[in-house]
Structures are given as structure tokens and as C-alpha cells.
Coordinates of C-alpha atoms and ligand atoms in Angstrom, one line a residue:
M7 CA 173.3 121.8 59.2
P8 CA 175.7 119.1 58.2
L9 CA 175.5 115.6 60.1
R10 CA 177.7 115.6 63.0
S11 CA 180.3 112.8 63.2
R12 CA 179.5 109.9 65.5
L13 CA 180.1 110.5 69.3
A14 CA 182.1 107.6 69.6
D15 CA 184.6 108.3 66.8
C16 CA 185.5 111.8 68.6
G17 CA 189.0 111.8 70.0
S18 CA 187.8 113.9 73.2
W19 CA 185.1 111.2 73.9
K20 CA 187.8 108.7 73.8
A21 CA 190.1 110.8 76.1
L22 CA 187.2 111.1 78.4
V23 CA 186.6 107.2 78.7
A24 CA 190.2 106.7 79.2
H25 CA 190.3 109.3 82.1
R26 CA 187.5 107.8 83.7
S27 CA 189.3 104.6 84.2
A28 CA 192.5 106.4 85.4
I29 CA 190.6 108.3 88.2
E30 CA 188.5 105.5 89.5
P31 CA 187.5 105.1 92.4
L32 CA 187.1 108.9 93.0
D33 CA 186.6 109.6 96.6
L34 CA 185.2 113.0 97.3
R35 CA 186.7 113.2 100.9
S36 CA 190.2 112.9 99.5
A37 CA 189.5 115.0 96.4
F38 CA 188.2 118.0 98.6
A39 CA 191.4 117.1 101.2
A40 CA 193.7 117.3 98.4
E41 CA 192.5 120.7 97.0
P42 CA 191.5 123.3 99.7
G43 CA 190.2 125.5 96.6
R44 CA 188.2 122.9 95.0
A45 CA 184.9 124.7 95.9
A46 CA 186.1 128.0 94.5
R47 CA 187.6 126.4 91.3
C48 CA 184.3 124.6 90.8
T49 CA 181.7 127.7 91.5
T50 CA 180.5 129.4 88.5
I51 CA 178.3 132.4 88.4
G52 CA 175.8 133.8 85.4
A53 CA 172.7 135.4 84.9
G54 CA 172.0 135.5 88.8
W55 CA 172.6 132.0 89.4
T56 CA 175.5 130.3 91.0
L57 CA 176.5 126.9 90.5
D58 CA 178.6 124.9 92.8
W59 CA 179.6 121.7 91.0
S60 CA 182.5 120.6 93.3
K61 CA 180.7 117.6 94.7
Q62 CA 180.5 116.0 91.4
L63 CA 182.7 112.9 90.9
M64 CA 185.3 114.6 88.9
Q65 CA 189.1 115.3 89.2
R66 CA 190.9 118.5 88.5
G67 CA 191.5 117.4 84.9
T68 CA 187.9 116.3 84.0
M69 CA 185.8 119.4 83.3
P70 CA 188.7 120.5 81.0
L71 CA 188.4 117.1 78.9
L72 CA 184.6 117.8 78.8
L73 CA 185.0 121.0 77.6
D74 CA 187.3 119.7 74.8
L75 CA 184.5 117.4 74.0
A76 CA 182.0 120.3 73.8
R77 CA 184.3 122.2 71.6
E78 CA 184.8 119.2 69.3
R79 CA 181.0 118.6 69.0
E80 CA 180.9 122.3 67.9
V81 CA 178.5 123.4 70.9
P82 CA 179.1 127.1 70.5
E83 CA 178.7 127.0 66.6
R84 CA 175.4 124.9 67.0
F85 CA 174.2 127.5 69.8
A86 CA 174.6 130.1 67.4
A87 CA 172.9 128.4 64.7
M88 CA 169.9 127.8 66.8
L89 CA 169.8 131.6 67.8
S90 CA 170.0 132.6 64.0
G91 CA 167.2 130.4 62.9
A92 CA 169.0 127.4 61.4
R93 CA 166.5 124.4 60.9
L94 CA 168.0 122.4 63.7
N95 CA 164.8 120.3 64.2
W96 CA 165.4 118.7 60.9
T97 CA 163.1 115.6 61.3
E98 CA 160.3 118.0 61.3
E99 CA 162.1 120.6 59.0
R100 CA 161.5 123.4 61.7
S101 CA 163.8 126.2 63.3
V102 CA 164.0 126.0 66.9
L103 CA 163.8 129.8 68.1
H104 CA 162.2 129.7 71.7
T105 CA 164.8 132.4 72.5
A106 CA 163.2 134.8 70.1
L107 CA 160.2 134.8 72.2
R108 CA 162.5 136.5 74.9
A109 CA 164.5 138.9 72.4
P110 CA 164.1 142.7 72.7
P111 CA 162.1 144.5 70.3
T112 CA 165.0 145.8 68.6
A113 CA 166.6 142.4 67.8
A114 CA 166.2 141.1 64.2
I115 CA 165.9 137.2 63.8
E116 CA 164.9 136.0 60.6
V117 CA 162.9 132.8 59.6
D118 CA 162.7 132.3 55.7
G119 CA 163.8 135.9 55.2
S120 CA 161.3 137.6 57.5
N121 CA 162.2 139.1 60.9
V122 CA 160.0 137.3 63.4
V123 CA 160.7 139.7 66.4
P124 CA 157.9 142.1 65.7
A125 CA 155.1 139.4 65.6
V126 CA 156.4 138.2 68.7
H127 CA 156.1 141.8 70.5
D128 CA 152.8 142.3 68.5
T129 CA 151.4 139.1 70.6
L130 CA 152.7 140.3 73.8
G131 CA 151.1 143.5 73.4
R132 CA 147.8 141.8 72.7
M133 CA 148.2 139.5 75.6
A134 CA 149.0 142.6 77.9
H135 CA 145.8 144.4 76.5
F136 CA 143.7 141.2 77.4
S137 CA 145.4 140.3 80.8
T138 CA 145.0 143.8 81.9
A139 CA 141.3 144.1 81.0
L140 CA 140.7 140.7 82.7
R141 CA 142.7 141.8 85.8
N142 CA 141.1 145.1 86.3
G143 CA 137.5 144.0 85.4
A144 CA 137.2 145.7 81.9
W145 CA 136.7 142.4 80.5
L146 CA 133.3 141.1 82.0
G147 CA 131.5 137.9 81.3
S148 CA 128.4 137.6 79.0
T149 CA 126.2 138.5 82.0
G150 CA 128.1 141.5 83.0
K151 CA 130.1 140.0 86.1
R152 CA 133.5 140.2 86.6
I153 CA 135.9 137.2 85.9
R154 CA 137.2 135.3 89.0
H155 CA 138.3 132.1 87.9
V156 CA 140.6 131.4 84.9
I157 CA 140.9 127.8 83.6
N158 CA 143.9 126.8 81.4
I159 CA 142.9 123.8 79.3
G160 CA 146.0 122.3 77.8
I161 CA 148.3 119.2 78.1
G162 CA 152.2 118.7 77.7
G163 CA 154.0 121.7 76.8
S164 CA 150.6 123.6 76.8
D165 CA 149.9 122.9 80.6
L166 CA 153.4 122.1 82.6
G167 CA 155.0 125.4 82.0
P168 CA 151.9 127.6 82.8
A169 CA 151.1 125.3 85.8
M170 CA 154.6 125.3 87.2
A171 CA 154.9 129.2 86.8
Y172 CA 151.6 130.0 88.3
Q173 CA 152.9 128.0 91.5
A174 CA 156.1 129.6 91.3
L175 CA 154.8 133.1 91.2
Q176 CA 152.3 132.9 93.8
P177 CA 153.6 135.9 95.9
W178 CA 153.3 138.1 92.6
R179 CA 149.7 137.0 91.6
T180 CA 146.8 139.0 91.6
R181 CA 144.1 138.0 94.4
E182 CA 141.3 139.3 92.2
L183 CA 141.0 136.1 90.4
D184 CA 142.6 132.4 90.3
C185 CA 143.9 130.2 87.7
R186 CA 143.4 126.5 87.5
F187 CA 144.8 124.0 85.1
V188 CA 143.0 121.1 83.6
S189 CA 145.2 118.6 81.4
N190 CA 144.2 114.9 82.0
V191 CA 141.4 113.6 79.8
D192 CA 140.2 111.9 82.8
G193 CA 137.0 113.7 83.6
N194 CA 137.9 113.8 87.3
D195 CA 140.3 116.8 86.3
L196 CA 137.7 119.0 84.7
S197 CA 134.8 118.3 87.2
I198 CA 137.0 119.0 90.2
A199 CA 138.3 122.4 88.4
I200 CA 134.6 123.4 87.7
E201 CA 133.3 122.2 91.1
G202 CA 131.3 125.0 92.7
L203 CA 132.3 127.7 90.1
D204 CA 129.9 130.5 88.8
P205 CA 130.2 130.2 85.0
E206 CA 129.3 133.6 84.6
Q207 CA 132.5 134.4 86.5
T208 CA 134.7 131.7 84.7
L209 CA 137.0 132.1 81.7
F210 CA 138.5 129.3 79.7
I211 CA 141.9 129.7 77.9
I212 CA 142.1 126.7 75.3
C213 CA 145.8 126.2 75.1
S214 CA 146.8 124.1 72.1
K215 CA 149.2 124.7 69.4
T216 CA 147.6 122.2 67.1
F217 CA 143.8 122.4 68.4
T218 CA 143.6 118.9 67.7
T219 CA 145.1 117.3 70.7
Q220 CA 142.4 114.6 71.8
E221 CA 142.6 115.3 75.6
T222 CA 142.6 119.3 75.1
M223 CA 139.8 119.0 72.6
E224 CA 137.5 116.7 74.8
N225 CA 138.2 118.9 77.9
A226 CA 137.4 122.1 75.8
G227 CA 134.1 120.4 74.4
S228 CA 132.9 119.5 77.9
A229 CA 134.0 122.9 79.3
R230 CA 132.0 124.6 76.5
A231 CA 129.0 122.3 77.1
W232 CA 129.1 123.2 80.8
L233 CA 129.1 126.9 80.2
V234 CA 126.4 126.8 77.2
S235 CA 124.1 124.8 79.4
R236 CA 124.0 127.4 81.9
L237 CA 124.6 130.7 79.8
G238 CA 123.6 129.6 76.4
E239 CA 125.5 129.5 73.1
D240 CA 125.9 133.2 72.8
A241 CA 128.1 133.3 75.9
V242 CA 131.0 131.2 74.6
G243 CA 132.7 134.4 73.0
R244 CA 132.9 135.9 76.5
H245 CA 134.0 132.9 78.3
F246 CA 136.6 131.3 76.0
V247 CA 139.7 132.4 74.4
A248 CA 142.4 130.4 72.7
V249 CA 146.1 130.1 72.5
S250 CA 146.9 128.2 69.0
T251 CA 148.5 128.3 65.8
N252 CA 145.5 127.0 64.0
E253 CA 142.9 129.8 63.3
A254 CA 140.9 127.5 61.3
K255 CA 140.1 125.1 64.2
V256 CA 139.8 127.9 66.7
R257 CA 137.2 129.6 64.5
A258 CA 135.3 126.4 64.2
F259 CA 135.2 125.9 67.8
G260 CA 133.1 129.1 68.2
I261 CA 136.2 131.4 69.6
D262 CA 136.6 134.8 67.6
P263 CA 140.2 134.8 65.8
G264 CA 140.2 138.3 67.6
H265 CA 140.5 136.5 70.9
M266 CA 143.2 133.9 69.8
F267 CA 146.8 134.5 70.7
G268 CA 149.2 133.0 68.1
F269 CA 152.7 131.4 68.0
W270 CA 154.7 130.0 65.7
D271 CA 156.1 126.5 64.4
W272 CA 159.5 127.3 65.6
V273 CA 158.3 127.1 69.3
G274 CA 158.4 123.6 70.4
G275 CA 155.6 122.7 72.8
R276 CA 158.1 122.2 76.0
Y277 CA 159.9 125.4 75.2
S278 CA 156.6 127.4 74.8
M279 CA 155.8 128.7 78.4
D280 CA 157.3 132.0 77.4
S281 CA 155.0 132.3 74.3
A282 CA 151.4 133.1 74.4
I283 CA 151.1 129.7 76.0
G284 CA 152.0 131.8 79.1
L285 CA 148.9 133.7 78.9
S286 CA 147.6 132.5 82.2
T287 CA 150.9 133.3 83.8
M288 CA 150.6 137.0 82.5
V289 CA 146.9 137.2 83.8
A290 CA 148.1 136.0 87.1
V291 CA 151.1 138.2 87.6
G292 CA 150.5 141.1 85.2
P293 CA 152.3 142.1 82.1
E294 CA 155.2 143.9 84.1
R295 CA 156.0 140.7 86.1
F296 CA 155.8 138.8 82.9
S297 CA 158.2 141.1 81.1
E298 CA 160.5 140.6 84.1
L299 CA 160.2 136.8 83.5
L300 CA 161.0 137.2 79.8
A301 CA 164.1 139.4 80.8
G302 CA 165.3 136.4 83.2
F303 CA 165.1 134.2 80.3
H304 CA 166.9 136.4 78.0
A305 CA 169.8 137.1 80.3
M306 CA 170.5 133.5 80.5
D307 CA 170.2 133.2 76.7
E308 CA 172.8 136.1 76.6
H309 CA 175.1 134.4 79.4
A310 CA 174.9 131.4 77.2
R311 CA 175.9 133.1 74.1
T312 CA 178.6 135.0 75.3
A313 CA 180.2 133.3 78.3
P314 CA 183.6 131.5 77.7
L315 CA 182.8 127.6 77.8
G316 CA 184.7 127.3 81.2
S317 CA 182.5 129.8 83.0
N318 CA 179.2 129.2 80.9
L319 CA 176.6 127.7 83.0
P320 CA 174.4 125.7 80.6
V321 CA 177.7 124.4 79.1
L322 CA 178.9 123.2 82.5
L323 CA 175.3 121.7 83.6
G324 CA 175.1 120.1 80.2
M325 CA 178.5 118.5 80.2
I326 CA 178.2 117.4 84.1
G327 CA 174.7 115.7 82.6
V328 CA 176.9 114.2 79.9
W329 CA 179.6 113.2 82.3
N330 CA 177.2 111.4 84.9
A331 CA 174.9 109.6 82.1
S332 CA 177.2 108.7 79.2
V333 CA 180.6 108.3 80.9
L334 CA 179.8 107.0 84.3
G335 CA 176.7 105.4 83.2
L336 CA 174.4 106.8 86.0
P337 CA 170.9 106.2 84.9
T338 CA 168.9 108.8 86.9
L339 CA 168.8 112.4 87.8
A340 CA 167.0 113.9 90.8
V341 CA 165.9 117.5 90.8
L342 CA 165.4 118.8 94.5
P343 CA 164.2 122.4 94.7
Y344 CA 164.3 123.6 98.2
E345 CA 161.5 126.1 97.7
Q346 CA 158.0 125.0 97.9
L347 CA 157.0 127.5 95.1
L348 CA 159.0 125.2 92.7
A349 CA 157.2 121.9 93.9
R350 CA 156.0 121.7 90.1
F351 CA 159.6 122.4 88.7
P352 CA 160.6 118.6 88.7
A353 CA 157.5 117.7 86.6
Y354 CA 158.3 120.4 84.2
L355 CA 161.9 119.3 83.8
Q356 CA 160.9 115.8 83.5
Q357 CA 159.2 116.8 80.0
L358 CA 162.1 119.5 79.0
L359 CA 164.7 116.9 79.6
M360 CA 163.0 113.5 78.9
E361 CA 161.2 114.7 75.6
S362 CA 164.0 116.4 74.4
N363 CA 166.8 113.9 74.8
G364 CA 165.1 110.5 75.6
K365 CA 166.4 109.4 72.1
R366 CA 168.1 106.2 71.2
V367 CA 169.4 107.0 67.5
D368 CA 171.7 109.8 66.5
D369 CA 171.5 112.2 63.3
H370 CA 172.5 109.1 61.3
G371 CA 169.6 107.2 62.5
Q372 CA 172.2 104.8 64.0
P373 CA 171.4 103.4 67.6
V374 CA 173.7 105.2 70.1
S375 CA 176.0 103.0 72.2
W376 CA 176.1 105.7 75.1
Q377 CA 173.4 106.4 77.5
T378 CA 171.4 109.4 76.7
C379 CA 168.7 111.2 78.9
P380 CA 168.6 109.9 82.5
V381 CA 165.2 109.4 84.2
V382 CA 164.4 112.8 85.9
F383 CA 162.4 112.8 89.1
G384 CA 162.3 115.1 92.1
E385 CA 160.2 116.7 94.8
A386 CA 160.6 119.7 96.9
G387 CA 162.8 119.7 99.9
T388 CA 162.4 119.0 102.6
N389 CA 159.5 116.5 101.7
G390 CA 161.8 114.3 99.7
Q391 CA 164.0 113.7 102.8
H392 CA 161.1 111.7 104.5
A393 CA 160.1 109.8 101.4
F394 CA 162.8 108.7 99.1
Y395 CA 166.1 110.0 100.4
Q396 CA 166.8 106.9 102.1
M397 CA 167.4 105.2 98.7
L398 CA 169.6 108.3 97.4
H399 CA 171.9 107.8 100.7
Q400 CA 172.1 104.1 100.9
G401 CA 170.3 102.3 97.8
T402 CA 172.4 100.4 95.4
T403 CA 171.8 103.1 92.4
I404 CA 173.9 106.2 92.5
V405 CA 171.6 109.1 91.7
P406 CA 173.1 112.4 90.6
I407 CA 171.3 115.3 92.3
D408 CA 170.6 119.0 91.4
F409 CA 169.9 121.0 94.6
I410 CA 168.2 124.4 93.9
C411 CA 168.2 127.0 96.7
F412 CA 167.3 130.9 97.3
R413 CA 168.9 132.7 100.0
T414 CA 165.9 134.8 100.9
A415 CA 162.2 134.1 100.8
A416 CA 159.2 136.3 99.7
H417 CA 157.2 135.0 102.9
P418 CA 157.9 136.6 106.3
M419 CA 158.0 133.2 108.2
G420 CA 160.9 133.6 110.6
R421 CA 163.5 130.8 110.6
H422 CA 161.9 128.9 108.1
R423 CA 164.3 129.6 105.3
L424 CA 167.2 129.1 107.5
L425 CA 166.0 125.7 108.3
L426 CA 165.1 125.0 104.6
N427 CA 168.4 125.9 103.6
A428 CA 170.5 124.3 106.4
N429 CA 168.7 121.0 105.5
A430 CA 169.7 121.4 101.5
I431 CA 173.1 122.0 102.3
A432 CA 173.4 119.2 105.2
Q433 CA 171.9 116.8 102.4
A434 CA 174.6 117.7 99.8
Q435 CA 177.4 117.3 102.4
A436 CA 175.8 113.8 103.4
F437 CA 175.7 112.7 99.9
A438 CA 179.2 113.7 99.1
F439 CA 181.1 112.6 102.2
G440 CA 178.8 110.0 103.7
R441 CA 180.0 108.5 107.0
T442 CA 182.4 105.7 107.4
A443 CA 182.3 102.6 109.4
A444 CA 184.9 103.8 111.7
E445 CA 182.9 106.9 112.5
V446 CA 179.9 105.0 113.2
R447 CA 181.7 102.9 115.5
A448 CA 183.4 105.9 117.1
E449 CA 179.8 107.1 117.8
G450 CA 179.5 104.0 120.1
T451 CA 177.0 102.2 117.6
P452 CA 176.7 98.5 118.4
E453 CA 178.6 96.2 115.9
P454 CA 175.6 94.7 114.4
L455 CA 174.2 98.1 113.4
V456 CA 177.3 99.6 112.0
A457 CA 176.8 98.5 108.5
H458 CA 173.0 99.8 108.5
R459 CA 174.3 103.1 109.7
T460 CA 177.2 103.5 107.5
F461 CA 176.8 106.2 104.6
P462 CA 179.0 105.3 101.5
G463 CA 179.1 108.8 100.1
N464 CA 180.5 109.7 96.9
R465 CA 176.9 110.5 95.6
P466 CA 177.3 113.5 93.3
S467 CA 175.5 116.4 93.4
S468 CA 175.2 120.3 91.8
F469 CA 174.1 123.2 94.0
L470 CA 172.4 126.0 92.4
W471 CA 171.3 128.9 94.1
A472 CA 170.2 132.6 93.8
E473 CA 169.5 135.2 96.0
A474 CA 165.8 134.9 95.6
L475 CA 162.8 133.3 93.4
T476 CA 161.6 136.3 91.4
P477 CA 159.9 136.3 87.9
A478 CA 163.5 137.0 86.6
T479 CA 165.3 134.3 88.5
L480 CA 162.5 131.9 87.6
G481 CA 163.1 132.7 83.8
S482 CA 166.9 132.3 84.0
L483 CA 166.6 129.1 85.7
I484 CA 164.2 127.5 83.0
A485 CA 166.5 129.0 80.2
L486 CA 169.6 127.4 82.0
Y487 CA 168.0 124.0 81.9
E488 CA 166.8 124.5 78.2
H489 CA 170.2 125.4 77.3
A490 CA 171.9 122.6 79.3
T491 CA 169.5 120.3 77.6
F492 CA 170.7 121.7 74.2
V493 CA 174.3 121.2 75.1
E494 CA 173.8 117.4 75.9
G495 CA 171.8 116.9 72.5
V496 CA 174.6 118.4 70.6
V497 CA 177.1 116.1 72.3
W498 CA 175.0 113.1 71.9
G499 CA 174.4 113.8 68.5
I500 CA 170.6 113.5 68.9
N501 CA 167.5 115.7 67.9
S502 CA 166.4 117.4 71.0
F503 CA 163.5 118.9 69.3
D504 CA 161.3 116.1 68.0
Q505 CA 159.2 113.8 70.0
W506 CA 158.2 110.8 67.8
G507 CA 158.1 108.7 70.7
V508 CA 154.7 110.0 71.9
E509 CA 153.0 108.9 68.4
L510 CA 152.8 105.2 68.6
G511 CA 150.7 105.2 71.6
K512 CA 148.3 108.0 70.1
S513 CA 147.8 106.1 66.8
L514 CA 146.9 102.7 68.7
A515 CA 144.5 104.6 71.0
V516 CA 142.3 105.3 68.0
D517 CA 141.6 101.4 67.4
V518 CA 141.2 101.1 71.2
I519 CA 138.6 103.7 71.3
K520 CA 136.9 101.7 68.6
G521 CA 137.4 98.5 70.6
L522 CA 135.8 100.2 73.9
S523 CA 132.9 101.6 72.1
A524 CA 132.0 98.4 70.6
P525 CA 133.6 95.4 72.3
D526 CA 132.1 92.5 70.5
A527 CA 133.2 93.8 67.0
P528 CA 135.9 91.6 65.3
S529 CA 139.2 92.4 66.4
T530 CA 142.9 91.7 65.5
H531 CA 144.5 92.8 68.3
D532 CA 146.7 90.5 70.6
S533 CA 145.0 88.5 73.2
S534 CA 146.0 90.6 76.1
T535 CA 144.4 94.0 74.5
D536 CA 141.6 92.2 73.6
A537 CA 141.0 91.0 77.2
L538 CA 141.5 94.3 78.6
I539 CA 139.1 96.0 76.1
R540 CA 136.3 93.4 77.2
A541 CA 137.2 93.8 80.9
L542 CA 137.3 97.9 80.7
H543 CA 134.4 98.1 78.7
A544 CA 132.4 96.2 81.2
K545 CA 133.6 98.7 84.0
A546 CA 133.6 101.9 82.0
T547 CA 129.8 101.4 81.2
Ligands
LIG133 C1 156.1 119.3 73.7 C2 155.0 118.3 72.9 C3 153.8 118.3 73.5 C4 152.6 119.1 73.2 C5 151.5 118.6 73.7 C6 150.2 119.4 73.5 O1 157.1 119.6 73.3 O2 155.1 119.0 71.5 O3 154.0 118.2 74.9 O4 153.1 120.4 73.9 O5 151.3 117.4 73.2 O6 150.0 119.8 72.2 P1 149.2 121.0 71.7 O7 149.7 122.1 72.3 O8 149.2 120.8 70.2 O9 147.9 120.6 72.2

């Protein structure tokens, strides 16, 4: 793909910056009063999801200008190029084809002249065979006992998606076994996960694209030692399977490549939960529900590919992100799912958005002069309301918000869903419209308290909702954010698919490990690093 021009040189970008000055200060109360149809105009539906973006800090003319920018940055052309296997991840010379993971078997998507879809479905078939055997007890441990506990060992993209999905899909999971997730190199993570477990009934899925990641390999080695100390070396083959692209390393670990589930270098870690990295998800919910999850992803892929820009959810969500971060200069984004099953979704999105677009140089290697990825954080509602919403309502930083809601619930708990959704709707209303000093006074509030009880409003939010959280709507929600992230990266002119920023700490750790292992050896570290090595060595021993 040719290098893009710089964002700052685009006519539509300059028009947006001018537009911002022209419409400020934007007041949502006045905007809603002036346009009774604002909510209808700013509500968009696709792939089972409805997005109400009417409470963004925009005027009628704002979105058309943002869509001009999307066109000038060639968002549709770039999206088509990604879908067809172009090497968009040019700093690592890789195609970006997570969409092929959920393509139907009849699709043909070529990388280097060969169609990747048959291999995707071959792997899905092997995963289904293994998952079914584990779920129905046909796969037994080395002593003939049924597997009751599955422990996924992986980190980053090999952990966050599966861990999030396991929680999100609780209503659909088998009760015949449970899944646990170990990621941190802190031994507390593994030791808590295996505490009280019967090794004869425990199976480990070692999830690592590279099979070299320090944390995962340390955890896998300790898990192996735990199992071997109780069941002997010969048990490894029945209690360990791998998800990886590195067959040699998997074999060296002692896992039969017949029990390895592969994927490909065109699947980035944070875009991999619908590849074999989702093996624990399939084990938990079964192949049919996993297919529904993939169908949900694919439905959003198709919506993103075919919907006109003005009614294209990922384009709208992405351009709202560009408006808030780069034009308004708002440096954060709160993602607030009003759904307990999505409690891990903000952590999942942190990686998806911040590892993808937390970049400071563009295609040309030039520092950007616009703000790229915001700081992403969040918490399931209503818990967040009793924690950090104070700052969102009355703090000095304006935090854009994505609310996520479902009309119905999988549980039979009476009024709970009504109360939950009422809170979400009321919070969005409060953030947008606030409460003026005059209104506070009119309630009879003593004058010294008026300022404290005033809410400034004009705090922007989007409201995303679907009928119900299902495997399919989860898939389409994730694909929505994947593609919105893509749209933002294209507009900003950055590579959303590499992650060089994680390398420096990893490489420095090699020397620090040596230092902590031999603290008296001569060192060339700075004085602070040396002091910390000496101090923490004493504590670690
Ligand atoms: C994601 C990153 C990163 C990766 C982990 C685990 O996009 O690439 O989070 O998933 O570092 O890597 P392995 O799967 O190779 O162990």
C-alpha cells in the first residue's frame, strides 16, 4: 500500500479544525432543544447493534465533515485492502486477516497466492473434535479420569480475549468442567489457579503464538513440573495441549503436534480470540455456540464492508473517536458495560485500542501533531457509579464514554435488568445535560452548596445496545471495536497492527534478571536501577 499523506495536510482535516472553533462552545441542551429529531438522526443500526451517538459534542454538520475525512483518508479502500490480504502491517511485513478467521468455508482469501480459508476451517474442525471429546468425557486424563478443570496459560492477546469471553458466555458454558486463566508471571496466579485441583482431572492449554513468551513459558514449565511430580512424565501428553504457530517449540515442550492447534502470522495477538486461541472458549460453550460467536463477528465484518459510510457503525464509532481525541483533544475514553458478564470487556478493549493505536509516529516515521489513542478504562455498571463516576460528572477532565447495554438478560432475576438499564440511561442523561446552578437553587439548596451540587453536563457519550448478550452479539461487538480501531488508525496514518512499544522493557529485563540473580556482579545500570536490584534481591531471597 502506498504511504498516506499526512493527516495535517488534508483539506477535510483543516475543515474539521475550523468547524470546531466555529461551533464552540457546544451545549447539548441547546442542541437537543433546537433539533427535536436529533436522537433519530444520530441513531444507527447494524449487525444486531444500535448506536445512539446523539450525545456526542457535535453539531448537525460535524459528522458529514468527519465522513469527508474518512473518505479523504481512504477508509473504505484500506478496509477492502485489509480484507483481501494486503500487507497493511508493513513494519512487520504481514497481512492483517483476522476477518478470515470468521469467513464462511465458501470464501476465498489469498495470502501469497494461496487460499487461507480451508486451513481456518480445518483447524476449527480439529478444535471442535477435541472440545467435544473433552466435554463429553471421551478425552480422559492419564489415569482414566475425566477432565474437570481446564487451565489456559497465556498472556496479552493469548489471555485477555479468552478470559473475557469465558466470563461473557457463562450462561452457555458446560457445567461439566470449569476454565481458569493464568497469565501473570507472578507465581500467585498459577498457584491460586491450581490450588486444590486434582492433577488427574486437570488439562492445561498452553496458548502462545510464539511459544517463547517469558511469562507463559515460565508458567507452563511450573504447571508441567506440578503435574509431573504427581503423575509422572508420561502423563504430559494427556494433560497438555498447545495453541501456537511454533511447532518445533511445542514438540520440545513435550506436546504431541497432533495436540497442537495452529494459527498464522497474519493474526495479531490482540485480534486472535476467534482463532485457535479461543480453544478454551469452544471447550466451555461447545462448537455450536462458538460458530455463533464467529457468525456474529462475520455479520459485523459484512456490515463494515457493505454499509455506506454514514450508516456504518465501525466508521461512525471510529470517527467519533477521532473527533474526541484529535479534534477536541480529550485524552481518555471510559467503556462502561451495563452487563456484569462483560466485566472483563474494558480490560480486553484496553489492549485492542491502546496496543493498536497507542503510537506517536505516522507511516512516514514522523511524530504526529494530533492526539492518537486515548487512555481507555472502564468498569461494569453500576459498580463504577459508586467508585469513579464522581470524577466523570464533576472532575476537571472531560471523559468521553461508551455505554454498552442489553435490553434483556439471560438470568431470571426479576427487576434487576430494569434497574440496571435505568441506571445506564439516567447516567447518560446526567452526563449530557447536567444540572444548572439555577435548577439546584430551585430545589431549595443552601447557597454555599449550590456550586458543589451543580453538574456542568456536556460530557459526551455514545450509547450502544443490543437485544441480548449472546455468542453472536458478543462477536459482533468485538468486531465493531476491531474495525473502529482500524478506522482510527487509518485516519491517524499509523500502523495499528505492530506493537514495538512492548519490546524495550522486555529486552532490559534480560539484564535485570541477571542482576537480581547475581546482585554483586559489576553493573553498568543507572544508580536507581542498581539500588532497586540490590534492594529487591534482598527481599526476593
Ligand atoms: C498482541 C500482542 C501480545 C501477545 C502476547 C503473547 O497483539 O502481540 O499481547 O499476544 O505478547 O504473545 P504469545 O502469544 O506469542 O505468547
